[in-house]
Amino acid sequence: MTASDKDTVDLDMNALDALFEQATNDVGAQPSETFMARVVTDALAQQPMPQFAQPSLWEQITSMVGGWQGMGGLVAATCAGFWVGINPPEGLPTQFETFLGSETSISLLEDGIEDTGMFGFGWDMEEG
Amino acid sequence: MPLDAYTDLADDALLAQYSQGDAAAARALIARLTPRVFGHAVRVLGDRAEAEDVTQDAMMRLWKVAPHWRMGEAKVSTWLYRVTANLCTDRLRRKRGVGLDEVDEPLDPSPSVTDQLQTRERMDALQAGLQTLPERQRQAVILRHIEGLANPEIAEILEISTEAVESLTARGKRALAQALAPAREKLGYEDDSI
């Protein structure tokens, strides 16, 4: 390379740096508005739906009985029932009494047969 | 969230917001990245329609990868530049297979553009000069001298060493200066003052 060739290249290097600077700010290399809108459309079409956290099992149960208020009422009712069960108030009939009636008595023997306490023994004798 | 708030967010944070259904985050990211990607593609390919296709494809890949993006691991812009660079390379390879007659003529810095404004003429001349460079040199020169990226980032984009980037940009710049030397007078660079 001769000295004059080198001078030419050096000069062009400076010009080239100026060209690069102009190119960096060149609006001709900018995308059009229409194209930008197309990219936005693509982005929104590909966008995942907003993710909502899956409620836990406990949250599902509490929401089923009406949230914390409902759950509080349910717990209070359960405790009260349990307490009445183990320590019923005076005059409150037991469940068995309510079912059968407190004044009812039953006899497992036919009318006229006296329960002597030997009834089973008599059967044993006949079979023997 | 007000639009101004998005300007302070990093690219990966915007991408995470996009994945959670934030449309404004998508718009902010597009406004920030699309012009850069498009600018690179149009300079490498020398064709706006093709650059639009490549940019659209690259951005589409970004939206698809968004839900799986790991914050802080890679720079979104670097990743996007790499995808764009590869898509441009694929296009140029396919073009080479088409045959010279079917390829658009590169912009000519000589008489056909003399009636245009000087700035436009210079940009066209630069584009024509860039088209004379081998594809990798062209990408490296554009990323370094027009996009203004640092050599390590260019190395990551082109998947080569930093030394290779330095060599590519130096050779590319020399080749470009030589390619444009005959057009100095027409470009208004005849005297030393620029």
mmCIF file with all atom_site columns, C-alpha atoms in Angstrom, chain A residues 2-3 6 25 32 49 51 61-62 65 69 75 77 87 102 105 112 114 117 125:
data_model
loop_
_atom_site.group_PDB
_atom_site.id
_atom_site.type_symbol
_atom_site.label_atom_id
_atom_site.label_alt_id
_atom_site.label_comp_id
_atom_site.label_asym_id
_atom_site.label_entity_id
_atom_site.label_seq_id
_atom_site.pdbx_PDB_ins_code
_atom_site.Cartn_x
_atom_site.Cartn_y
_atom_site.Cartn_z
_atom_site.occupancy
_atom_site.B_iso_or_equiv
_atom_site.pdbx_formal_charge
_atom_site.auth_seq_id
_atom_site.auth_comp_id
_atom_site.auth_asym_id
_atom_site.auth_atom_id
_atom_site.pdbx_PDB_model_num
ATOM 1  C CA . THR A 1 2   ? 1.441    3.380   -1.002 1.00 0.00 ? 2   THR A CA 1
ATOM 2  C CA . ALA A 1 3   ? 1.387    6.424   1.250  1.00 0.00 ? 3   ALA A CA 1
ATOM 3  C CA . LYS A 1 6   ? -3.146   4.923   3.112  1.00 0.00 ? 6   LYS A CA 1
ATOM 4  C CA . ASN A 1 25  ? -29.960  8.126   14.224 1.00 0.00 ? 25  ASN A CA 1
ATOM 5  C CA . SER A 1 32  ? -43.435  1.797   10.442 1.00 0.00 ? 32  SER A CA 1
ATOM 6  C CA . MET A 1 49  ? -54.138  -15.544 30.433 1.00 0.00 ? 49  MET A CA 1
ATOM 7  C CA . GLN A 1 51  ? -52.918  -16.751 36.375 1.00 0.00 ? 51  GLN A CA 1
ATOM 8  C CA . ILE A 1 61  ? -64.009  -26.058 52.661 1.00 0.00 ? 61  ILE A CA 1
ATOM 9  C CA . THR A 1 62  ? -64.391  -22.748 54.490 1.00 0.00 ? 62  THR A CA 1
ATOM 10 C CA . VAL A 1 65  ? -69.778  -23.288 54.661 1.00 0.00 ? 65  VAL A CA 1
ATOM 11 C CA . GLN A 1 69  ? -68.240  -16.512 59.747 1.00 0.00 ? 69  GLN A CA 1
ATOM 12 C CA . VAL A 1 75  ? -67.705  -24.802 65.366 1.00 0.00 ? 75  VAL A CA 1
ATOM 13 C CA . ALA A 1 77  ? -72.816  -25.326 67.246 1.00 0.00 ? 77  ALA A CA 1
ATOM 14 C CA . ASN A 1 87  ? -73.645  -33.320 80.263 1.00 0.00 ? 87  ASN A CA 1
ATOM 15 C CA . SER A 1 102 ? -89.979  -43.048 79.082 1.00 0.00 ? 102 SER A CA 1
ATOM 16 C CA . SER A 1 105 ? -92.120  -51.266 79.074 1.00 0.00 ? 105 SER A CA 1
ATOM 17 C CA . GLY A 1 112 ? -100.093 -65.886 80.779 1.00 0.00 ? 112 GLY A CA 1
ATOM 18 C CA . GLU A 1 114 ? -94.887  -66.730 84.063 1.00 0.00 ? 114 GLU A CA 1
ATOM 19 C CA . GLY A 1 117 ? -86.412  -68.308 85.599 1.00 0.00 ? 117 GLY A CA 1
ATOM 20 C CA . MET A 1 125 ? -84.848  -81.295 79.479 1.00 0.00 ? 125 MET A CA 1
#
